[in-house]
Short mmCIF file of C-alpha atoms and ligand atoms in Angstrom, two decimals:
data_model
loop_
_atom_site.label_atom_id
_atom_site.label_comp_id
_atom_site.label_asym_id
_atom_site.label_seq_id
_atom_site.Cartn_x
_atom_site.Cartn_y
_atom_site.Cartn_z
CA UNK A 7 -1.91 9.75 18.95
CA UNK A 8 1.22 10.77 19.38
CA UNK A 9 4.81 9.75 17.16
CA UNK A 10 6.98 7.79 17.98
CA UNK A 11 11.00 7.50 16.68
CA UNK A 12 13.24 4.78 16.26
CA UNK A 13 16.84 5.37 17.54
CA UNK A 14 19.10 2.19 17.26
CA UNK A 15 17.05 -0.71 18.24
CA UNK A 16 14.51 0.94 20.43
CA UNK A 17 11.07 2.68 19.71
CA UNK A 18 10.71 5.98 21.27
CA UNK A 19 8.40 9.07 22.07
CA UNK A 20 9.25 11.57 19.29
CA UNK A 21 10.59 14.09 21.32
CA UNK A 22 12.78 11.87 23.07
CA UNK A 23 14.37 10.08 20.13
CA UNK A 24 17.86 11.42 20.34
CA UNK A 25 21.26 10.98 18.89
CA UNK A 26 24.39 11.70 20.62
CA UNK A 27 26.19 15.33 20.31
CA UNK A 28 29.14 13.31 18.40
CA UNK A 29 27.28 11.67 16.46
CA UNK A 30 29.02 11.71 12.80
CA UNK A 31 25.85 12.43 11.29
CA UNK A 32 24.84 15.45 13.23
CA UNK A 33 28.94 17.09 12.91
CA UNK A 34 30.37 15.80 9.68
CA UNK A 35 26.97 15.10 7.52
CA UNK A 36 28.81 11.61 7.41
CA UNK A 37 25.58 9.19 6.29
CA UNK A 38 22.39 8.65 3.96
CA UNK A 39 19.43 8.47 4.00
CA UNK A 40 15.75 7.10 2.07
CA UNK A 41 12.45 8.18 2.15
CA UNK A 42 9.99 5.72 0.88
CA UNK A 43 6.06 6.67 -0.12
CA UNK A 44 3.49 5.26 2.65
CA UNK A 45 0.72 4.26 0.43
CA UNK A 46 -2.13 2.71 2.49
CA UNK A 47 0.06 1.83 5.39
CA UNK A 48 2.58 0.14 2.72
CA UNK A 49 5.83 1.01 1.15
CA UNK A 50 5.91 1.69 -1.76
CA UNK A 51 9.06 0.83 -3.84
CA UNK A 52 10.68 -0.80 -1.74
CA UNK A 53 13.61 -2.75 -3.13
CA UNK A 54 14.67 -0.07 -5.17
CA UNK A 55 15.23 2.21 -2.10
CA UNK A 56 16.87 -0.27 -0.26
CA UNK A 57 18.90 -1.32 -3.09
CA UNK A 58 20.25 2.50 -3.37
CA UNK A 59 20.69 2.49 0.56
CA UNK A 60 23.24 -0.56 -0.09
CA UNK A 61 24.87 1.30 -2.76
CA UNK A 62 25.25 4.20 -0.79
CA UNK A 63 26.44 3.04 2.50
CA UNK A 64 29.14 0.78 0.39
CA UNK A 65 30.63 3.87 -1.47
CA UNK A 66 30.89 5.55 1.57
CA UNK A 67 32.33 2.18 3.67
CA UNK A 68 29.52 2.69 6.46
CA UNK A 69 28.71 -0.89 7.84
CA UNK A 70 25.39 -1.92 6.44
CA UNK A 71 23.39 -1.86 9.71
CA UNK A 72 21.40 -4.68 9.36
CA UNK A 73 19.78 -6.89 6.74
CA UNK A 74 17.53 -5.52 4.20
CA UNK A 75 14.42 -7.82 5.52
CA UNK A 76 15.36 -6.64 9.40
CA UNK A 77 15.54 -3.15 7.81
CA UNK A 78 12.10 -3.62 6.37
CA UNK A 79 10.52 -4.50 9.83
CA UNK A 80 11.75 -1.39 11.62
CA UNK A 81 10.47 1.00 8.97
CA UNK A 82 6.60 -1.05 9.05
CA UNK A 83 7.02 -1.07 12.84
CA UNK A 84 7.60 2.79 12.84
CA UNK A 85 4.56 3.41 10.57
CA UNK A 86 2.62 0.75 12.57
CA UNK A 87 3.01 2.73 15.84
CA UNK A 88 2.93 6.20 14.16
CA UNK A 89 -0.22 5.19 12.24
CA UNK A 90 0.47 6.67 9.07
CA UNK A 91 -1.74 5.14 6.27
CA UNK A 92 -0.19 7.90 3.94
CA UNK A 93 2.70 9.99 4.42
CA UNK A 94 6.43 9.02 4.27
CA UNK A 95 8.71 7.18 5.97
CA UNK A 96 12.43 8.31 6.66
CA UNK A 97 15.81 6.41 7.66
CA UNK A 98 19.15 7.74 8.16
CA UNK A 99 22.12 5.86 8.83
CA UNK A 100 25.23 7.78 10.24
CA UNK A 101 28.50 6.28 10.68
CA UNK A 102 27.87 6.61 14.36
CA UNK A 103 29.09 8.46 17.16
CA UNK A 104 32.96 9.22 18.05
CA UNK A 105 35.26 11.62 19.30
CA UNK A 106 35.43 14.49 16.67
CA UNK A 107 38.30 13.46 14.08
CA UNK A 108 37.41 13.94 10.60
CA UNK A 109 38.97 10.35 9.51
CA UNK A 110 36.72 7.28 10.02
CA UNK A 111 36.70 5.77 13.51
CA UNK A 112 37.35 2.27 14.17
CA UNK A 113 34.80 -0.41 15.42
CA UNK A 114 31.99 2.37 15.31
CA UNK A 115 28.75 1.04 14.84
CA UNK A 116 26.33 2.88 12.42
CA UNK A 117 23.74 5.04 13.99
CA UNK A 118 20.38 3.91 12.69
CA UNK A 119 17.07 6.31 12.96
CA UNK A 120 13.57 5.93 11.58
CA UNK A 121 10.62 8.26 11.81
CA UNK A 122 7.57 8.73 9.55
CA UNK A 123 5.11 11.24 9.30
CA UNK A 124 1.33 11.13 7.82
CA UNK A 125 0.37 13.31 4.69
CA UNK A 126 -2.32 14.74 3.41
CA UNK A 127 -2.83 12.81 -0.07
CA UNK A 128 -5.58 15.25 -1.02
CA UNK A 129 -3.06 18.31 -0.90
CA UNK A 130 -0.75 16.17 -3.19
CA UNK A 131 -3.87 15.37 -5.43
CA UNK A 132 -4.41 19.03 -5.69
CA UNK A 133 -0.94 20.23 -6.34
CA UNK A 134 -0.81 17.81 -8.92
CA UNK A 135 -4.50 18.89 -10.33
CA UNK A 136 -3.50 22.08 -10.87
CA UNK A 137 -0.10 22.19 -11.48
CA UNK A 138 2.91 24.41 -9.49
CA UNK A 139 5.62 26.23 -10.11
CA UNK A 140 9.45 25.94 -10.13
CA UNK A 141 12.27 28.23 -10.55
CA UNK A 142 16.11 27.85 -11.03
CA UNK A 143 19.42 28.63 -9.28
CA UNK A 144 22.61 27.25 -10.22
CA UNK A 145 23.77 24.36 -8.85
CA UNK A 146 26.40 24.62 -6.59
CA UNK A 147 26.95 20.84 -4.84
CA UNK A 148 29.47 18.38 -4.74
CA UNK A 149 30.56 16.01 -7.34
CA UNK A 150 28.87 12.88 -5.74
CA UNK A 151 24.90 13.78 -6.08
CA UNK A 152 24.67 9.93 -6.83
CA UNK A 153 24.88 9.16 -2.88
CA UNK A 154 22.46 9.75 -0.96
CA UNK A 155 23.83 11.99 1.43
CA UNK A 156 22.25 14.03 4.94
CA UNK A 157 24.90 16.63 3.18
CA UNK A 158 22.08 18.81 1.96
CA UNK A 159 22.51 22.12 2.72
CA UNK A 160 22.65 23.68 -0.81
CA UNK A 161 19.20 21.38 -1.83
CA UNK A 162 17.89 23.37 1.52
CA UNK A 163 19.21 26.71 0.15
CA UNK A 164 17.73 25.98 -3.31
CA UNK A 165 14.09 24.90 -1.61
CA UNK A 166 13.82 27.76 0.28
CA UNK A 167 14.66 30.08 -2.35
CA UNK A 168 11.49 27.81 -4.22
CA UNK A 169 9.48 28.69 -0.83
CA UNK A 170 10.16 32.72 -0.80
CA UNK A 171 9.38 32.88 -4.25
CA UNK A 172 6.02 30.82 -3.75
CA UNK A 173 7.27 27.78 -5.77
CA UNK A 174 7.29 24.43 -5.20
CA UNK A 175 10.69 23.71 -6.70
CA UNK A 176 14.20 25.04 -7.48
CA UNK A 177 15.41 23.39 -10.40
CA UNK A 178 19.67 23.47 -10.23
CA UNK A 179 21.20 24.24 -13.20
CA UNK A 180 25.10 23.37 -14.16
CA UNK A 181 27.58 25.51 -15.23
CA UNK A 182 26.60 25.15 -18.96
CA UNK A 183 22.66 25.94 -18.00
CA UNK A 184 21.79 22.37 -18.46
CA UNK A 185 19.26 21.42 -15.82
CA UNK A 186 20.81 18.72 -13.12
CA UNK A 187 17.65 17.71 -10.99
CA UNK A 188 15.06 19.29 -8.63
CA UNK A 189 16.55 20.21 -5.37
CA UNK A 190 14.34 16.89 -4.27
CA UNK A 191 13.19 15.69 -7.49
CA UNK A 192 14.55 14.55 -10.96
CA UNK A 193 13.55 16.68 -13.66
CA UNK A 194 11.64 15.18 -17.14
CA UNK A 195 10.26 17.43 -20.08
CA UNK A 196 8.05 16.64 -23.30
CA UNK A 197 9.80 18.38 -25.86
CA UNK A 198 8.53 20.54 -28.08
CA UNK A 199 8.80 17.55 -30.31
CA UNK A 200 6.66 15.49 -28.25
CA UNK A 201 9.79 13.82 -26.98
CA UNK A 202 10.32 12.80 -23.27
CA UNK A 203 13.98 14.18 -21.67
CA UNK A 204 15.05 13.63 -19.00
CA UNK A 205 18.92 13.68 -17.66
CA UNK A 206 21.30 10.63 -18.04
CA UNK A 207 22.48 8.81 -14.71
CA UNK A 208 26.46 9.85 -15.81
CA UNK A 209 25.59 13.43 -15.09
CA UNK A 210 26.03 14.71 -11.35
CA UNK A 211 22.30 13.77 -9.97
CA UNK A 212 21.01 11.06 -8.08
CA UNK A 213 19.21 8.26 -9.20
CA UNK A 214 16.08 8.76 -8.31
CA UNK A 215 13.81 5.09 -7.55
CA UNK A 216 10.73 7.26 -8.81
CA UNK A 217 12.71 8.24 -12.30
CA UNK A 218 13.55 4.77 -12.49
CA UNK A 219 9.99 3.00 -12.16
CA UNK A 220 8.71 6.00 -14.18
CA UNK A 221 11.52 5.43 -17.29
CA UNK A 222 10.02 1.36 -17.08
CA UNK A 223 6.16 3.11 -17.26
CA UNK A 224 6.95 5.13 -20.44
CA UNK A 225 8.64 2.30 -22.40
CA UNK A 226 5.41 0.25 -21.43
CA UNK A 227 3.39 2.89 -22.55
CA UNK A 228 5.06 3.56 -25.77
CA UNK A 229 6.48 6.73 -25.60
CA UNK A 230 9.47 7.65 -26.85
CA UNK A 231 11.96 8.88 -24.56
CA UNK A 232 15.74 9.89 -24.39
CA UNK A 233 18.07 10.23 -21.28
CA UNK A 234 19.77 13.83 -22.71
CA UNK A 235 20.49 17.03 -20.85
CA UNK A 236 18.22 19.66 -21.31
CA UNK A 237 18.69 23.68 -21.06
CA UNK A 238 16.25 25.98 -19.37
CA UNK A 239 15.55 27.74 -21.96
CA UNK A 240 14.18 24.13 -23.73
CA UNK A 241 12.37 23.71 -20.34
CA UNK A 242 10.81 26.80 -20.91
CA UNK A 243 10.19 26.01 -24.72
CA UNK A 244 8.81 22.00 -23.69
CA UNK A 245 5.14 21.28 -24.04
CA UNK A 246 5.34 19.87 -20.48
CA UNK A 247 7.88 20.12 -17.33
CA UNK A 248 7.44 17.83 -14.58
CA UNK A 249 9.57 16.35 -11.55
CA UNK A 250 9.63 12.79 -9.90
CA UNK A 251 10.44 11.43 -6.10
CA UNK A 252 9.18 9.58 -3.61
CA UNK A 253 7.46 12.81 -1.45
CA UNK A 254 6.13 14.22 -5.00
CA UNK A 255 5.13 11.07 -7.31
CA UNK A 256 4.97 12.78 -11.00
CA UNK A 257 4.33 16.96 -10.09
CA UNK A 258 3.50 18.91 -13.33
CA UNK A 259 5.23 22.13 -13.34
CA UNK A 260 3.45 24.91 -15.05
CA UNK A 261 5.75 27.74 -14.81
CA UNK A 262 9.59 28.08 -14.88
CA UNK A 263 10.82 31.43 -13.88
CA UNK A 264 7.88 33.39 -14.36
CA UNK A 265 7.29 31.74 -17.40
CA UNK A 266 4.38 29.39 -18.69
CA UNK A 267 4.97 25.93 -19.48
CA UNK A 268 3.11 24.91 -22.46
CA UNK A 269 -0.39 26.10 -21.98
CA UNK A 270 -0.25 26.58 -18.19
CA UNK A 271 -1.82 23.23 -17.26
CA UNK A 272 -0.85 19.92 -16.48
CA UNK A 273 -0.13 18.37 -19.80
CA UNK A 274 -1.32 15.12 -20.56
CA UNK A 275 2.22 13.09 -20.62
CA UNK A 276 2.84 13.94 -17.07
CA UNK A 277 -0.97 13.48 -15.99
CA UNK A 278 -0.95 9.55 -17.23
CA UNK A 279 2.28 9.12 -16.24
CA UNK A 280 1.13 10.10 -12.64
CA UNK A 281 -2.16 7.88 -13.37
CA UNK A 282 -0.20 4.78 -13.89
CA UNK A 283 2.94 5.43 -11.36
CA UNK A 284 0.61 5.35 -8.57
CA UNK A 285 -1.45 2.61 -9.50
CA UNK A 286 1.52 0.57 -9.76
CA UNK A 287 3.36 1.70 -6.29
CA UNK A 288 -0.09 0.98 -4.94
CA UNK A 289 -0.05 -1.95 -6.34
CA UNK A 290 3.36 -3.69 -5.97
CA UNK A 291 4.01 -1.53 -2.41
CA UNK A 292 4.75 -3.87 0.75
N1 PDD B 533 14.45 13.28 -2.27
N2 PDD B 533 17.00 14.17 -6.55
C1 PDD B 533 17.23 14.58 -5.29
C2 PDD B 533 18.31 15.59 -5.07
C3 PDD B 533 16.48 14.06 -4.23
O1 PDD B 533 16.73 14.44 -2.98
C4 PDD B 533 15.45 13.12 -4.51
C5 PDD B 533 14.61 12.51 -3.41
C6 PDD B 533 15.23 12.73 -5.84
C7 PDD B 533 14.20 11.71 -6.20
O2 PDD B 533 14.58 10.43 -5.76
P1 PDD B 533 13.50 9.30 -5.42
O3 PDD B 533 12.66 9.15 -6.64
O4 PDD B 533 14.33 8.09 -5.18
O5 PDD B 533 12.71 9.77 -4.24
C8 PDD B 533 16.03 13.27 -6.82
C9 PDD B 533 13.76 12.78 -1.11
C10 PDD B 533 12.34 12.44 -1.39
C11 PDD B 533 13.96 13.75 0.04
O6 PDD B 533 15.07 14.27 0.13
O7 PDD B 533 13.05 13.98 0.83
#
């Protein structure tokens, strides 16, 4: 079966879902984006991506395309026809196309684009049965990592650098060596304490809809937590390291660096919390 794209109101073969050469997105990086889990053929946090997408596109003053609900039926429709029971499901919304100027245009209508692709859950299952690795390079984006920009070339910079060194992650680290995020991922530790971490929202990251249905899980579960930086060298110290998003649910890390994480497994914080994220998306998804 083959995919299928959605470009601005119509449903097209893959290949031939196509934006135009002045399109803002594809010259300026001028739009956001969402990816939201496909978990049996359903979304799966749904209002809190779309909620972000709002957000976004209102700090940025890109017309909100359409309505949240219309929104919704475009993404099902494109995993419908694509036939993805799990995988992921991707929109991008561009301030559309114009002659090259670098200041908005006027009366441009948003560029709107949709395509999802299937995933293997059992690779995921595996990854997160055995635990991968991550290591860091400092983080060298802009100062607004709270939109959700297609402005991603140092998080591409920072993955591939994770890919050549046969990681799974780059973890970016400020200019003090406090860890921001993953270059896709928020990151969390369990202390040596036996304390959760994970970075505050007024640091440069973005607010990951995973980190925040995961921070709801651990008060729910008991645990004690605290939104506070953390260093790498108390990543490398913490009984467990793990990331959060959308593509990645709750990933253990087991090595930073070279080095081990706690015992070199998946620790039991990060297994649960992984347990009990996905059996809520599952549950609640749409
Ligand atoms: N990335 N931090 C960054 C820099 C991200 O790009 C992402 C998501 C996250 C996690 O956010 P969420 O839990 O809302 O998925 C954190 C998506 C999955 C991507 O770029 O493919």
């Amino acid at each position: 079966m083959s995919r299928v794209g959605y470009v601005n109101g119509v449903y097209r073969p893959h290949g031939e879902a196509v934006v135009h050469i002045e399109d803002r997105g594809f010259q300026f990086a001028d739009g956001v984006y969402e990816v939201w889990s496909v978990m049996d053929g359903r979304l799966a946090d749904f209002d809190g991506h779309m909620a972000r997408l709002h957000r976004c596109l209102t700090e940025l003053g890109i017309e909100i395309p359409m309505s949240a609900a219309a929104l919704g039926v475009v993404l099902k429709e494109t995993v419908r026809r694509n036939r993805v029971r799990d995988g992921l499901v991707y929109l991008q919304v561009t301030r559309g196309t114009a002659s090259r100027d670098h200041a908005f245009p006027v009366d441009v209508a948003p560029t709107v684009v949709v395509t999802a692709k299937r995933l293997d859950p059992a690779k995921g299952r595996r990854a997160a049965g055995n635990g991968v690795a991550a290591i860091t390079r400092p983080d060298i984006r802009w100062g607004r990592c709270d939109i959700k920009t297609v402005g991603l070339l140092p998080n591409v910079l920072a993955k591939q650098a994770a890919r050549e060194s046969g990681a799974y992650e780059c973890l970016l680290v400020d200019e003090l060596g406090l860890i921001t995020e993953g270059s896709s991922t928020n990151a969390w530790i369990v202390d040596e304490h036996g304390k959760l971490r994970t970075r505050d929202t007024q640091a440069n990251i973005l607010r990951g809809v995973t980190r925040a249905a995961v921070l709801k899980l651990i008060e729910a579960e008991g645990l004690e937590l605290e939104e506070r930086a953390f260093s790498v060298e108390e990543a490398k110290r913490a009984r467990e390291l793990f990331v959060t998003a959308a593509s990645a649910f709750v990933m253990p890390l087991i090595s930073l660096d070279g080095a081990r994480i706690g015992d070199g497994t998946p620790g039991p914080v990060a297994t649960r919390l992984r347990e009990v994220y996905l059996e809520q998306a599952r549950r609640e998804a749409i």
